[in-house]
Amino acid sequence: MYINGLAKDDLTYDAIVVGSGISGGWSAKELTENGLNTLVLERGRNVEHIKDYPTSMLDPWELPANDDIPHPDRQHYEKQLRTGYTIKESTKHWWVKDTDQPYEEIERFDWIRGYHVGGRSIMWGRFSLRLSQMDFEANAVDGYGVDWPIRYEDIEPWYTHVEKFAGISGKSEGLSQLPDSHFLPPMELSCVELELQKSMKQKFGRVLTNPRMANLTQPLNGRGQCMTRNLCMRGCPLGAYFSSNAVTLPAAAATGRLTIRPHSIVHSLEYNESTGKVSGVHIIDELTGEMKTFHSKIVFLNASAIASAMILLNSRSNRFPNGLGNDSDQVGRNVMDHHLQIGANGTIEGFEDQYDWGRRPQGFYIPRYRNVGKDKREYVRGFGYQGGSGRQGWHRAIAEAAIGSDLKQIAATPGPWSVGMMAFGEMLPHEDNRIFLNFEKLDKWGLPTAVFDVKFRDNEYKMRVDMMNDAAEMIEAMGAKNVSMYDNKGAPGLGIHEMGTARMGRDPKTSVLNKWNQIHNVPNVFITDGACMTSSACQNPSLTYMALSARAANYAADLVKKGDI
Amino acid sequence: MMENELKSFDFFEVTSSDTELITRREALRRSGLLAGGVFFAPAIVGFLKGCKATTRDYDYIVFNSDQVDALRIIVDAIVPETDTPSATQVGVPAFIDQVLSRNSSKQTREEFMVQFDAFLEDAKGEFGKSFHEADSQRQLEYISKLHAQAVEPAEDPVDRTLSGFIMWMKQLTVVGYFTSEPGATQVLRYAAMPGPYKGCVPFEEVGRTWAT
């Protein structure tokens, strides 16, 4: 691919895509494959697949003490450290330094992110789940938020389209609330998980299915099969999981119509009153501080839910004094994530002659069953579970009453099996859950910073009672011992599924985007990252961002080709 | 959510940081180390590799040479040489020095040194000479006694300062040892590239606990 930035910039393209993560990569692929010369603006550095994964092949003993970052460095990652798993010596280069990228919190919000080509498609969890008709109808049925302007049948072909190219492994179950994807063969369940699956079916009529994830269980388009190292977050030298770097950007580059410009921080979009469209994208060069303006027929915002909203809010004009496309005052509102860190675990007797082989990079999934069919709860919507199992490892030697050669023996013998699950619950859209810009507090490039005022509310808290109890009940029902429950409320953002800040809807008065992800009154700007989500469902959202990006990009490319835009 | 999302949460969690002070069996139980909580341990790793980590080539930052001598005796009591190497042989004393100097807060580091000093002081009272100069059998008995106090709580309350220090040392030693190359590959089973995941295999096919 052509990296723009060193030589003299070409300033005019057919399309500009802001952001190179999961959704931006798909926008770029579909636009270029439709014949559009496309510029991808990425605010961070370039990351070349394989070459720029510096820690991907390191063995445990090749990393500094415990893979922990040096203590003095922790001050740079105060917020990014909140997950507990993102900032390691082997992965810290993928995450922003909070000292460089400040934001304010009226209510705690964990905005966990990385700025580089590929964005969070490098570090994502890879769980890939379709939304269902129930999810697209939910707002209309119970009255929270606004109605989605699309239904399952609108997105279904695009799910299939992206799944075939991304490569999603999983097992078909024929459930209406969690439609099957176009699957590669599933990764296996452990013997204990199979027991749990059987028990859940018999005692509750509930389904436990194999992980549905963007890890290849067969080679695909020159990418390698997953070797179950479970080091995905470092970047995969085999290209065995989906990332922009391994999958969509190379495809876009193969058309000869892709230009990527790293170090390009989008300042704002320039609105042209005479055409009623956006005519330019203003950027700040991250390295030189220089401002430039690029022009195109269409613009795709794929900067992430929060950043895309920030760009709109900073794009002020006479026509849009409160931010581009913000006639409805909905830009930045309805921030959603999933609420999680709640569930149960227990130990299983038996199976001591069994073990598993490899480090499966994701856990099993229990699709939503609450408020499905005849089940009615005192809250709306529902939750699914991700879970796992395994035998206790060598750490148990610390607590065992042995030192010396006995300790080695204990460490070398795996302990009993444990099984556990954690719920991911739907979060309702709420106008007062919002981000806005602080124009007084500027970042080091002079851009206004974000202020978060987002919190979980009654429906989430009511749902959490079931999220915890059901987990314990299902684990207990299979005969597990030492069943314990946990509930760490955390804060929105911790799911790293932020969405909803420029929602799709039918009415320009109450939504930002139409059914093609097009800003209602600015027809050449499309937003297909998490910002567009009208409701959160309880499924991990990335697959939906991929499908909506591909769908909107094909629609937009058609408009360009017909000269309609 | 990101990579290892589940593994970071409670039911997979070992401790919030393996370098934190955990001194008592109760604390271990609460953190999930004893009953049912631990599996899929996060890829806890050490820096130990080759000769770089041996005491000969490592310049200690936190410990003086007497302390290093004492440290070696303690870690080798916890993980001795058998048909596989001892803790000292794989560089655990250097690992501990680095965890304390590089990865710990000043407060944690100072707390460790206070407890270490108390341990050495008490040993001196017991032996009538410095811990590292005492008879090796008596050193081992002393460590074993404190360890037993920690893992088998007595009926009557006892001062846990010294037994707590031994548990702290045990934790650092176990983590340092089993994330070293010899610990991970000779005592445990390590596979850099396991290949396709198999959910259920006879234990003999693996034979030992997985290192990661």
Short mmCIF file of N, CA, C and O in Angstrom, two decimals, chain A residues 453-508:
data_model
loop_
_atom_site.label_atom_id
_atom_site.label_comp_id
_atom_site.label_asym_id
_atom_site.label_seq_id
_atom_site.Cartn_x
_atom_site.Cartn_y
_atom_site.Cartn_z
N ASP A 453 -20.01 11.72 30.86
CA ASP A 453 -21.03 11.71 31.91
C ASP A 453 -21.97 10.54 31.60
O ASP A 453 -23.05 10.71 31.06
N VAL A 454 -21.51 9.37 31.93
CA VAL A 454 -22.20 8.14 31.55
C VAL A 454 -22.27 7.24 32.78
O VAL A 454 -21.27 7.11 33.49
N LYS A 455 -23.42 6.66 33.03
CA LYS A 455 -23.47 5.71 34.15
C LYS A 455 -24.51 4.62 33.89
O LYS A 455 -25.41 4.78 33.08
N PHE A 456 -24.32 3.52 34.60
CA PHE A 456 -25.33 2.46 34.56
C PHE A 456 -26.55 2.94 35.34
O PHE A 456 -26.44 3.71 36.29
N ARG A 457 -27.71 2.45 34.92
CA ARG A 457 -28.96 2.90 35.55
C ARG A 457 -29.82 1.71 35.98
O ARG A 457 -29.35 0.57 35.98
N ASP A 458 -31.06 2.00 36.37
CA ASP A 458 -31.89 0.99 37.03
C ASP A 458 -31.97 -0.34 36.28
O ASP A 458 -31.85 -1.40 36.88
N ASN A 459 -32.22 -0.26 34.96
CA ASN A 459 -32.42 -1.52 34.23
C ASN A 459 -31.17 -2.39 34.29
O ASN A 459 -31.27 -3.61 34.44
N GLU A 460 -30.02 -1.76 34.20
CA GLU A 460 -28.77 -2.54 34.27
C GLU A 460 -28.65 -3.20 35.65
O GLU A 460 -28.30 -4.38 35.75
N TYR A 461 -28.95 -2.45 36.69
CA TYR A 461 -28.78 -3.01 38.04
C TYR A 461 -29.77 -4.15 38.32
O TYR A 461 -29.44 -5.13 38.97
N LYS A 462 -30.98 -3.99 37.82
CA LYS A 462 -31.96 -5.08 38.00
C LYS A 462 -31.49 -6.34 37.27
O LYS A 462 -31.62 -7.45 37.77
N MET A 463 -30.97 -6.14 36.07
CA MET A 463 -30.51 -7.27 35.27
C MET A 463 -29.36 -8.00 35.96
O MET A 463 -29.25 -9.22 35.89
N ARG A 464 -28.54 -7.25 36.66
CA ARG A 464 -27.34 -7.86 37.25
C ARG A 464 -27.65 -8.91 38.31
O ARG A 464 -26.87 -9.82 38.54
N VAL A 465 -28.82 -8.79 38.92
CA VAL A 465 -29.21 -9.81 39.90
C VAL A 465 -29.27 -11.18 39.22
O VAL A 465 -28.70 -12.17 39.69
N ASP A 466 -29.96 -11.22 38.07
CA ASP A 466 -30.02 -12.48 37.32
C ASP A 466 -28.65 -12.87 36.78
O ASP A 466 -28.31 -14.06 36.72
N MET A 467 -27.88 -11.89 36.34
CA MET A 467 -26.59 -12.19 35.72
C MET A 467 -25.70 -12.97 36.68
O MET A 467 -24.95 -13.85 36.27
N MET A 468 -25.79 -12.63 37.96
CA MET A 468 -24.96 -13.32 38.94
C MET A 468 -25.60 -14.63 39.38
O MET A 468 -24.97 -15.68 39.36
N ASN A 469 -26.88 -14.57 39.75
CA ASN A 469 -27.53 -15.77 40.30
C ASN A 469 -27.66 -16.89 39.28
O ASN A 469 -27.46 -18.06 39.60
N ASP A 470 -28.01 -16.54 38.05
CA ASP A 470 -28.17 -17.57 37.03
C ASP A 470 -26.86 -18.31 36.81
O ASP A 470 -26.84 -19.53 36.62
N ALA A 471 -25.77 -17.57 36.82
CA ALA A 471 -24.46 -18.20 36.59
C ALA A 471 -24.19 -19.24 37.67
O ALA A 471 -23.81 -20.38 37.38
N ALA A 472 -24.41 -18.84 38.93
CA ALA A 472 -24.16 -19.77 40.03
C ALA A 472 -25.09 -20.97 39.96
O ALA A 472 -24.68 -22.10 40.19
N GLU A 473 -26.35 -20.70 39.59
CA GLU A 473 -27.34 -21.77 39.52
C GLU A 473 -26.96 -22.81 38.46
O GLU A 473 -27.04 -24.01 38.70
N MET A 474 -26.51 -22.34 37.32
CA MET A 474 -26.16 -23.27 36.24
C MET A 474 -24.90 -24.06 36.58
O MET A 474 -24.80 -25.25 36.27
N ILE A 475 -23.98 -23.41 37.23
CA ILE A 475 -22.74 -24.10 37.59
C ILE A 475 -23.01 -25.11 38.71
O ILE A 475 -22.50 -26.23 38.70
N GLU A 476 -23.86 -24.70 39.64
CA GLU A 476 -24.20 -25.61 40.73
C GLU A 476 -24.97 -26.82 40.21
O GLU A 476 -24.74 -27.95 40.65
N ALA A 477 -25.83 -26.57 39.23
CA ALA A 477 -26.69 -27.64 38.71
C ALA A 477 -25.88 -28.75 38.05
O ALA A 477 -26.35 -29.88 37.94
N MET A 478 -24.68 -28.45 37.59
CA MET A 478 -23.87 -29.50 36.99
C MET A 478 -23.08 -30.27 38.05
O MET A 478 -22.32 -31.18 37.72
N GLY A 479 -23.26 -29.88 39.31
CA GLY A 479 -22.59 -30.60 40.39
C GLY A 479 -21.27 -30.00 40.82
O GLY A 479 -20.47 -30.66 41.48
N ALA A 480 -21.05 -28.74 40.48
CA ALA A 480 -19.79 -28.10 40.86
C ALA A 480 -19.74 -27.84 42.36
O ALA A 480 -20.77 -27.69 43.01
N LYS A 481 -18.54 -27.82 42.90
CA LYS A 481 -18.33 -27.49 44.31
C LYS A 481 -17.72 -26.09 44.42
O LYS A 481 -17.23 -25.54 43.44
N ASN A 482 -17.71 -25.61 45.65
CA ASN A 482 -17.07 -24.31 45.92
C ASN A 482 -17.57 -23.22 44.97
O ASN A 482 -16.79 -22.41 44.47
N VAL A 483 -18.86 -23.22 44.71
CA VAL A 483 -19.39 -22.23 43.76
C VAL A 483 -19.35 -20.85 44.41
O VAL A 483 -19.82 -20.67 45.53
N SER A 484 -18.73 -19.93 43.72
CA SER A 484 -18.70 -18.57 44.26
C SER A 484 -19.12 -17.57 43.20
O SER A 484 -18.87 -17.76 42.01
N MET A 485 -19.79 -16.54 43.66
CA MET A 485 -20.29 -15.50 42.75
C MET A 485 -19.47 -14.23 42.93
O MET A 485 -18.86 -14.03 43.98
N TYR A 486 -19.46 -13.42 41.92
CA TYR A 486 -18.78 -12.13 42.05
C TYR A 486 -19.54 -11.07 41.29
O TYR A 486 -20.24 -11.37 40.32
N ASP A 487 -19.41 -9.84 41.74
CA ASP A 487 -20.07 -8.71 41.09
C ASP A 487 -19.19 -7.49 41.28
O ASP A 487 -19.19 -6.87 42.32
N ASN A 488 -18.41 -7.20 40.26
CA ASN A 488 -17.58 -5.99 40.29
C ASN A 488 -18.20 -5.00 39.32
O ASN A 488 -18.07 -5.14 38.12
N LYS A 489 -18.88 -4.03 39.88
CA LYS A 489 -19.66 -3.12 39.04
C LYS A 489 -18.80 -2.44 37.98
O LYS A 489 -19.20 -2.27 36.85
N GLY A 490 -17.60 -2.07 38.35
CA GLY A 490 -16.75 -1.38 37.39
C GLY A 490 -17.38 -0.08 36.93
O GLY A 490 -18.04 0.61 37.72
N ALA A 491 -17.25 0.23 35.68
CA ALA A 491 -17.83 1.45 35.13
C ALA A 491 -18.01 1.26 33.64
O ALA A 491 -17.35 0.41 33.04
N PRO A 492 -18.91 2.03 33.03
CA PRO A 492 -19.04 1.94 31.58
C PRO A 492 -17.69 2.18 30.91
O PRO A 492 -16.88 2.97 31.40
N GLY A 493 -17.48 1.52 29.82
CA GLY A 493 -16.22 1.63 29.09
C GLY A 493 -15.36 0.41 29.27
O GLY A 493 -14.59 0.05 28.38
N LEU A 494 -15.52 -0.24 30.42
CA LEU A 494 -14.67 -1.39 30.72
C LEU A 494 -14.88 -2.54 29.74
O LEU A 494 -13.99 -3.35 29.52
N GLY A 495 -16.06 -2.59 29.14
CA GLY A 495 -16.31 -3.60 28.12
C GLY A 495 -15.58 -3.30 26.82
O GLY A 495 -15.46 -4.15 25.95
N ILE A 496 -15.10 -2.06 26.69
CA ILE A 496 -14.45 -1.57 25.47
C ILE A 496 -15.37 -1.80 24.27
O ILE A 496 -14.95 -2.19 23.19
N HIS A 497 -16.66 -1.56 24.51
CA HIS A 497 -17.67 -1.66 23.47
C HIS A 497 -18.42 -0.34 23.38
O HIS A 497 -19.63 -0.33 23.18
N GLU A 498 -17.75 0.78 23.54
CA GLU A 498 -18.48 2.05 23.57
C GLU A 498 -19.16 2.29 22.22
O GLU A 498 -18.61 1.98 21.17
N MET A 499 -20.38 2.81 22.30
CA MET A 499 -21.20 2.97 21.09
C MET A 499 -22.35 3.94 21.34
O MET A 499 -22.59 4.35 22.47
N GLY A 500 -23.04 4.31 20.25
CA GLY A 500 -24.31 5.00 20.35
C GLY A 500 -24.30 6.51 20.20
O GLY A 500 -25.34 7.15 20.24
N THR A 501 -23.15 7.12 19.99
CA THR A 501 -23.00 8.57 20.06
C THR A 501 -23.49 9.33 18.82
O THR A 501 -23.50 10.56 18.81
N ALA A 502 -23.87 8.60 17.77
CA ALA A 502 -24.46 9.26 16.58
C ALA A 502 -25.43 8.26 15.97
O ALA A 502 -25.25 7.75 14.88
N ARG A 503 -26.50 7.99 16.70
CA ARG A 503 -27.30 6.82 16.39
C ARG A 503 -28.04 6.90 15.06
O ARG A 503 -28.40 7.98 14.59
N MET A 504 -28.28 5.74 14.52
CA MET A 504 -29.14 5.61 13.36
C MET A 504 -30.59 5.73 13.82
O MET A 504 -30.92 5.38 14.95
N GLY A 505 -31.44 6.24 12.94
CA GLY A 505 -32.86 6.34 13.28
C GLY A 505 -33.67 6.74 12.06
O GLY A 505 -33.11 7.03 11.00
N ARG A 506 -34.96 6.74 12.27
CA ARG A 506 -35.84 7.06 11.15
C ARG A 506 -36.12 8.57 11.07
O ARG A 506 -36.44 9.09 10.01
N ASP A 507 -36.01 9.25 12.19
CA ASP A 507 -36.43 10.66 12.27
C ASP A 507 -35.21 11.56 12.51
O ASP A 507 -34.53 11.43 13.52
N PRO A 508 -34.97 12.50 11.58
CA PRO A 508 -33.83 13.42 11.76
C PRO A 508 -33.92 14.24 13.05
O PRO A 508 -32.91 14.74 13.53
#
